[in-house]
mmCIF file of C-alpha atoms in Angstrom:
data_model
loop_
_atom_site.group_PDB
_atom_site.id
_atom_site.type_symbol
_atom_site.label_atom_id
_atom_site.label_comp_id
_atom_site.label_asym_id
_atom_site.label_seq_id
_atom_site.Cartn_x
_atom_site.Cartn_y
_atom_site.Cartn_z
ATOM 1 C CA MET A 295 -13.414 -30.804 -7.234
ATOM 2 C CA LYS A 296 -16.503 -29.175 -5.764
ATOM 3 C CA ASN A 297 -18.701 -32.263 -6.205
ATOM 4 C CA LEU A 298 -16.159 -34.772 -4.912
ATOM 5 C CA LYS A 299 -16.967 -36.585 -1.672
ATOM 6 C CA LEU A 300 -13.933 -36.979 0.583
ATOM 7 C CA ALA A 301 -13.750 -39.065 3.757
ATOM 8 C CA ILE A 302 -10.816 -38.364 6.063
ATOM 9 C CA ILE A 303 -10.541 -41.327 8.415
ATOM 10 C CA TYR A 304 -7.995 -41.154 11.210
ATOM 11 C CA TYR A 305 -6.953 -42.927 14.383
ATOM 12 C CA SER A 306 -4.761 -41.097 16.864
ATOM 13 C CA SER A 307 -3.841 -41.939 20.425
ATOM 14 C CA THR A 308 -1.821 -38.868 21.409
ATOM 15 C CA GLY A 309 -2.673 -36.449 18.600
ATOM 16 C CA THR A 310 -0.102 -36.798 15.808
ATOM 17 C CA ASN A 311 -2.440 -38.388 13.259
ATOM 18 C CA TYR A 312 -5.272 -36.105 14.316
ATOM 19 C CA GLN A 313 -2.948 -33.241 13.352
ATOM 20 C CA LEU A 314 -2.168 -34.871 9.972
ATOM 21 C CA ALA A 315 -5.874 -35.463 9.309
ATOM 22 C CA LYS A 316 -6.755 -31.835 10.144
ATOM 23 C CA GLU A 317 -4.050 -30.674 7.752
ATOM 24 C CA ALA A 318 -5.513 -32.921 5.045
ATOM 25 C CA GLU A 319 -8.945 -31.398 5.681
ATOM 26 C CA THR A 320 -7.513 -27.877 5.281
ATOM 27 C CA ALA A 321 -5.793 -28.877 2.028
ATOM 28 C CA ALA A 322 -9.035 -30.310 0.625
ATOM 29 C CA LYS A 323 -10.986 -27.177 1.518
ATOM 30 C CA ASP A 324 -8.266 -25.049 -0.109
ATOM 31 C CA VAL A 325 -8.940 -26.723 -3.470
ATOM 32 C CA GLY A 326 -12.697 -26.252 -3.174
ATOM 33 C CA VAL A 327 -13.929 -29.608 -1.845
ATOM 34 C CA GLU A 328 -17.142 -28.974 0.077
ATOM 35 C CA LYS A 329 -18.330 -32.515 0.853
ATOM 36 C CA ILE A 330 -15.945 -33.737 3.539
ATOM 37 C CA ARG A 331 -16.560 -36.251 6.299
ATOM 38 C CA PHE A 332 -13.907 -35.916 9.009
ATOM 39 C CA ARG A 333 -14.088 -39.092 11.088
ATOM 40 C CA ARG A 334 -12.113 -40.681 13.904
ATOM 41 C CA VAL A 335 -11.802 -44.432 14.220
ATOM 42 C CA GLU A 336 -13.527 -45.653 17.361
ATOM 43 C CA GLU A 337 -11.263 -46.262 20.347
ATOM 44 C CA THR A 338 -11.478 -49.858 21.556
ATOM 45 C CA VAL A 339 -8.897 -49.777 24.343
ATOM 46 C CA PRO A 340 -10.552 -49.684 27.798
ATOM 47 C CA GLU A 341 -10.558 -46.229 29.379
ATOM 48 C CA LYS A 342 -8.696 -47.475 32.474
ATOM 49 C CA VAL A 343 -5.775 -48.451 30.198
ATOM 50 C CA ILE A 344 -5.856 -45.096 28.371
ATOM 51 C CA LYS A 345 -5.722 -43.281 31.724
ATOM 52 C CA GLU A 346 -2.298 -44.826 32.380
ATOM 53 C CA ASN A 347 -0.880 -42.508 29.685
ATOM 54 C CA GLU A 348 -1.696 -38.853 30.455
ATOM 55 C CA GLU A 349 -1.068 -37.639 26.880
ATOM 56 C CA TRP A 350 -3.292 -40.375 25.442
ATOM 57 C CA TYR A 351 -6.065 -39.733 27.971
ATOM 58 C CA ASN A 352 -6.020 -35.956 27.374
ATOM 59 C CA HIS A 353 -6.261 -36.377 23.614
ATOM 60 C CA TYR A 354 -8.994 -38.994 24.020
ATOM 61 C CA LYS A 355 -11.092 -36.564 26.093
ATOM 62 C CA GLU A 356 -10.448 -33.625 23.739
ATOM 63 C CA THR A 357 -11.587 -35.495 20.607
ATOM 64 C CA LYS A 358 -14.269 -37.763 22.050
ATOM 65 C CA GLU A 359 -17.079 -35.774 20.408
ATOM 66 C CA ILE A 360 -15.747 -36.188 16.840
ATOM 67 C CA THR A 361 -18.055 -38.482 14.849
ATOM 68 C CA THR A 362 -16.721 -42.028 14.628
ATOM 69 C CA ALA A 363 -16.066 -43.626 11.249
ATOM 70 C CA THR A 364 -18.411 -46.303 9.910
ATOM 71 C CA VAL A 365 -18.502 -48.377 6.733
ATOM 72 C CA ASP A 366 -21.183 -45.930 5.588
ATOM 73 C CA ASP A 367 -18.514 -43.240 5.277
ATOM 74 C CA LEU A 368 -16.419 -45.508 3.074
ATOM 75 C CA ASP A 369 -19.430 -46.315 0.886
ATOM 76 C CA TRP A 370 -20.299 -42.607 0.564
ATOM 77 C CA ALA A 371 -16.837 -41.346 -0.377
ATOM 78 C CA ASP A 372 -15.249 -40.967 -3.798
ATOM 79 C CA ALA A 373 -11.841 -40.487 -2.154
ATOM 80 C CA ILE A 374 -10.526 -41.599 1.221
ATOM 81 C CA ILE A 375 -7.523 -40.287 3.121
ATOM 82 C CA PHE A 376 -6.436 -42.570 5.970
ATOM 83 C CA SER A 377 -4.109 -41.414 8.739
ATOM 84 C CA PHE A 378 -3.044 -43.679 11.584
ATOM 85 C CA PRO A 379 0.121 -44.642 13.495
ATOM 86 C CA THR A 380 2.096 -47.786 12.918
ATOM 87 C CA ARG A 381 1.722 -50.754 15.238
ATOM 88 C CA TYR A 382 4.650 -53.086 14.599
ATOM 89 C CA GLY A 383 4.689 -52.110 10.919
ATOM 90 C CA ASP A 384 0.947 -52.528 10.510
ATOM 91 C CA ALA A 385 -2.325 -50.723 11.183
ATOM 92 C CA PRO A 386 -3.616 -50.453 14.772
ATOM 93 C CA SER A 387 -6.307 -52.969 15.749
ATOM 94 C CA GLN A 388 -8.863 -50.139 15.896
ATOM 95 C CA VAL A 389 -8.360 -49.434 12.181
ATOM 96 C CA LYS A 390 -8.356 -53.147 11.348
ATOM 97 C CA SER A 391 -11.754 -53.479 13.050
ATOM 98 C CA LEU A 392 -13.215 -50.851 10.729
ATOM 99 C CA ILE A 393 -11.646 -52.460 7.662
ATOM 100 C CA ASP A 394 -12.797 -55.927 8.757
ATOM 101 C CA ALA A 395 -16.371 -54.605 8.808
ATOM 102 C CA THR A 396 -16.302 -53.791 5.064
ATOM 103 C CA GLY A 397 -17.071 -57.340 3.887
ATOM 104 C CA GLY A 398 -20.579 -56.450 2.712
ATOM 105 C CA LEU A 399 -19.355 -53.460 0.721
ATOM 106 C CA TRP A 400 -16.555 -55.531 -0.789
ATOM 107 C CA GLN A 401 -18.901 -58.382 -1.800
ATOM 108 C CA ASN A 402 -21.175 -55.908 -3.553
ATOM 109 C CA GLY A 403 -18.312 -54.173 -5.387
ATOM 110 C CA LYS A 404 -18.934 -50.889 -3.592
ATOM 111 C CA LEU A 405 -15.271 -50.251 -2.809
ATOM 112 C CA VAL A 406 -14.082 -50.647 -6.395
ATOM 113 C CA ASN A 407 -12.459 -47.483 -7.789
ATOM 114 C CA LYS A 408 -12.457 -45.618 -4.491
ATOM 115 C CA VAL A 409 -9.343 -43.438 -4.618
ATOM 116 C CA VAL A 410 -7.324 -44.009 -1.458
ATOM 117 C CA SER A 411 -4.190 -42.530 0.080
ATOM 118 C CA GLY A 412 -2.549 -43.019 3.473
ATOM 119 C CA MET A 413 -0.435 -41.130 6.010
ATOM 120 C CA THR A 414 1.220 -42.470 9.142
ATOM 121 C CA SER A 415 3.584 -41.894 12.039
ATOM 122 C CA ALA A 416 5.953 -43.939 14.205
ATOM 123 C CA ALA A 417 8.150 -43.303 17.233
ATOM 124 C CA ASN A 418 11.206 -42.968 14.960
ATOM 125 C CA PRO A 419 11.864 -42.622 11.205
ATOM 126 C CA HIS A 420 12.476 -46.367 10.797
ATOM 127 C CA GLY A 421 9.713 -47.600 13.080
ATOM 128 C CA GLY A 422 7.583 -49.197 10.389
ATOM 129 C CA GLN A 423 6.168 -46.193 8.550
ATOM 130 C CA GLU A 424 6.632 -47.559 5.036
ATOM 131 C CA GLY A 425 5.510 -51.052 6.054
ATOM 132 C CA THR A 426 2.314 -49.636 7.559
ATOM 133 C CA LEU A 427 1.360 -47.821 4.359
ATOM 134 C CA LEU A 428 2.205 -50.834 2.199
ATOM 135 C CA SER A 429 0.013 -52.957 4.470
ATOM 136 C CA LEU A 430 -2.885 -50.507 3.993
ATOM 137 C CA TYR A 431 -2.400 -50.501 0.223
ATOM 138 C CA LYS A 432 -2.355 -54.308 0.083
ATOM 139 C CA THR A 433 -5.864 -54.226 1.564
ATOM 140 C CA MET A 434 -6.887 -51.526 -0.897
ATOM 141 C CA MET A 435 -5.853 -53.824 -3.755
ATOM 142 C CA HIS A 436 -8.343 -56.388 -2.448
ATOM 143 C CA TRP A 437 -10.984 -53.654 -2.523
ATOM 144 C CA GLY A 438 -10.176 -52.836 -6.138
ATOM 145 C CA ALA A 439 -9.431 -49.293 -5.009
ATOM 146 C CA ILE A 440 -7.138 -46.887 -6.847
ATOM 147 C CA ILE A 441 -4.061 -46.129 -4.743
ATOM 148 C CA ALA A 442 -2.981 -42.486 -4.891
ATOM 149 C CA ALA A 443 0.516 -42.543 -3.437
ATOM 150 C CA PRO A 444 2.514 -39.299 -3.782
ATOM 151 C CA GLY A 445 5.507 -41.017 -5.365
ATOM 152 C CA TYR A 446 8.212 -38.463 -6.150
ATOM 153 C CA ALA A 447 5.869 -36.317 -8.210
ATOM 154 C CA ASP A 448 6.868 -33.155 -6.328
ATOM 155 C CA PRO A 449 10.286 -32.041 -4.961
ATOM 156 C CA VAL A 450 8.732 -31.526 -1.515
ATOM 157 C CA ILE A 451 8.610 -35.319 -1.079
ATOM 158 C CA PHE A 452 12.427 -35.436 -1.108
ATOM 159 C CA GLU A 453 12.571 -32.451 1.231
ATOM 160 C CA THR A 454 10.369 -34.127 3.852
ATOM 161 C CA GLY A 455 11.932 -37.568 4.138
ATOM 162 C CA GLY A 456 11.355 -39.107 0.722
ATOM 163 C CA ASN A 457 8.530 -41.538 1.521
ATOM 164 C CA PRO A 458 6.850 -42.252 -1.842
ATOM 165 C CA TYR A 459 4.043 -44.268 -0.249
ATOM 166 C CA GLY A 460 2.524 -41.433 1.751
ATOM 167 C CA PHE A 461 3.345 -38.703 4.205
ATOM 168 C CA SER A 462 4.984 -39.965 7.388
ATOM 169 C CA ILE A 463 6.371 -38.296 10.474
ATOM 170 C CA VAL A 464 7.928 -39.088 13.830
ATOM 171 C CA GLY A 465 5.122 -39.148 16.404
ATOM 172 C CA GLY A 466 4.900 -36.145 18.709
ATOM 173 C CA SER A 467 6.446 -33.760 16.161
ATOM 174 C CA ASN A 468 4.787 -30.519 15.154
ATOM 175 C CA LEU A 469 4.346 -29.980 11.427
ATOM 176 C CA ASN A 470 6.629 -27.487 9.729
ATOM 177 C CA GLY A 471 5.858 -25.567 6.522
ATOM 178 C CA LYS A 472 7.415 -28.114 4.156
ATOM 179 C CA GLN A 473 5.566 -30.973 5.811
ATOM 180 C CA ARG A 474 2.264 -29.140 5.472
ATOM 181 C CA GLN A 475 3.133 -28.635 1.814
ATOM 182 C CA ALA A 476 3.801 -32.373 1.393
ATOM 183 C CA ILE A 477 0.422 -33.267 2.919
ATOM 184 C CA SER A 478 -1.278 -30.684 0.720
ATOM 185 C CA PHE A 479 0.383 -32.151 -2.366
ATOM 186 C CA GLN A 480 -0.701 -35.694 -1.455
ATOM 187 C CA VAL A 481 -4.293 -34.606 -0.812
ATOM 188 C CA LYS A 482 -4.489 -32.646 -4.073
ATOM 189 C CA ARG A 483 -3.040 -35.572 -6.021
ATOM 190 C CA THR A 484 -5.615 -37.916 -4.456
ATOM 191 C CA LEU A 485 -8.457 -35.547 -5.323
ATOM 192 C CA GLU A 486 -7.206 -34.938 -8.876
ATOM 193 C CA ILE A 487 -7.161 -38.693 -9.519
ATOM 194 C CA ALA A 488 -10.647 -39.065 -7.979
ATOM 195 C CA ASP A 489 -11.896 -36.233 -10.170
ATOM 196 C CA LYS A 490 -10.587 -38.003 -13.285
ATOM 197 C CA ILE A 491 -12.166 -41.303 -12.216
ATOM 198 C CA ASN A 492 -15.522 -39.590 -11.607
ATOM 199 C CA LYS A 493 -15.488 -37.990 -15.050
#
């Protein structure tokens, strides 16, 4: 695992997916991954709109200095963990902008065999969480990437809501021990698959 290159790419308006991404980073470090790029997706909503939501504006200010994700990070990585909230059962426009910029990488086959996994959140358990991850994975199929969904490969998946596509949570919730365990399992599974591909 030591030589694997992991990109953790997240978008978060009020902090939930930032929290999931940080947990994924901890899990990767726990299994010995040293080459990690922790990146936030660039915010495209005008600041005056963000200011209308105090929680959003506070989180925006607190995380503004985190390096923004570029297609370079996707090219560099062996494995990619995405974490972003659902927007009507799909990815937010900010994330779509990043993905839409990968045409050059895709044309040159540079996204083939990237090992990818996704996490998400919504305002309620049935607010599009599964649809959002399936939408991400549909794009990953176009890349020729290897999708590393957790499935039901560990009992903790059942204990934390039973989403086989990737970890998901109700936005605004704090992670409990079992949920941290589920994220850790998903990250380790992603890295194990990437390690096999690299060998």
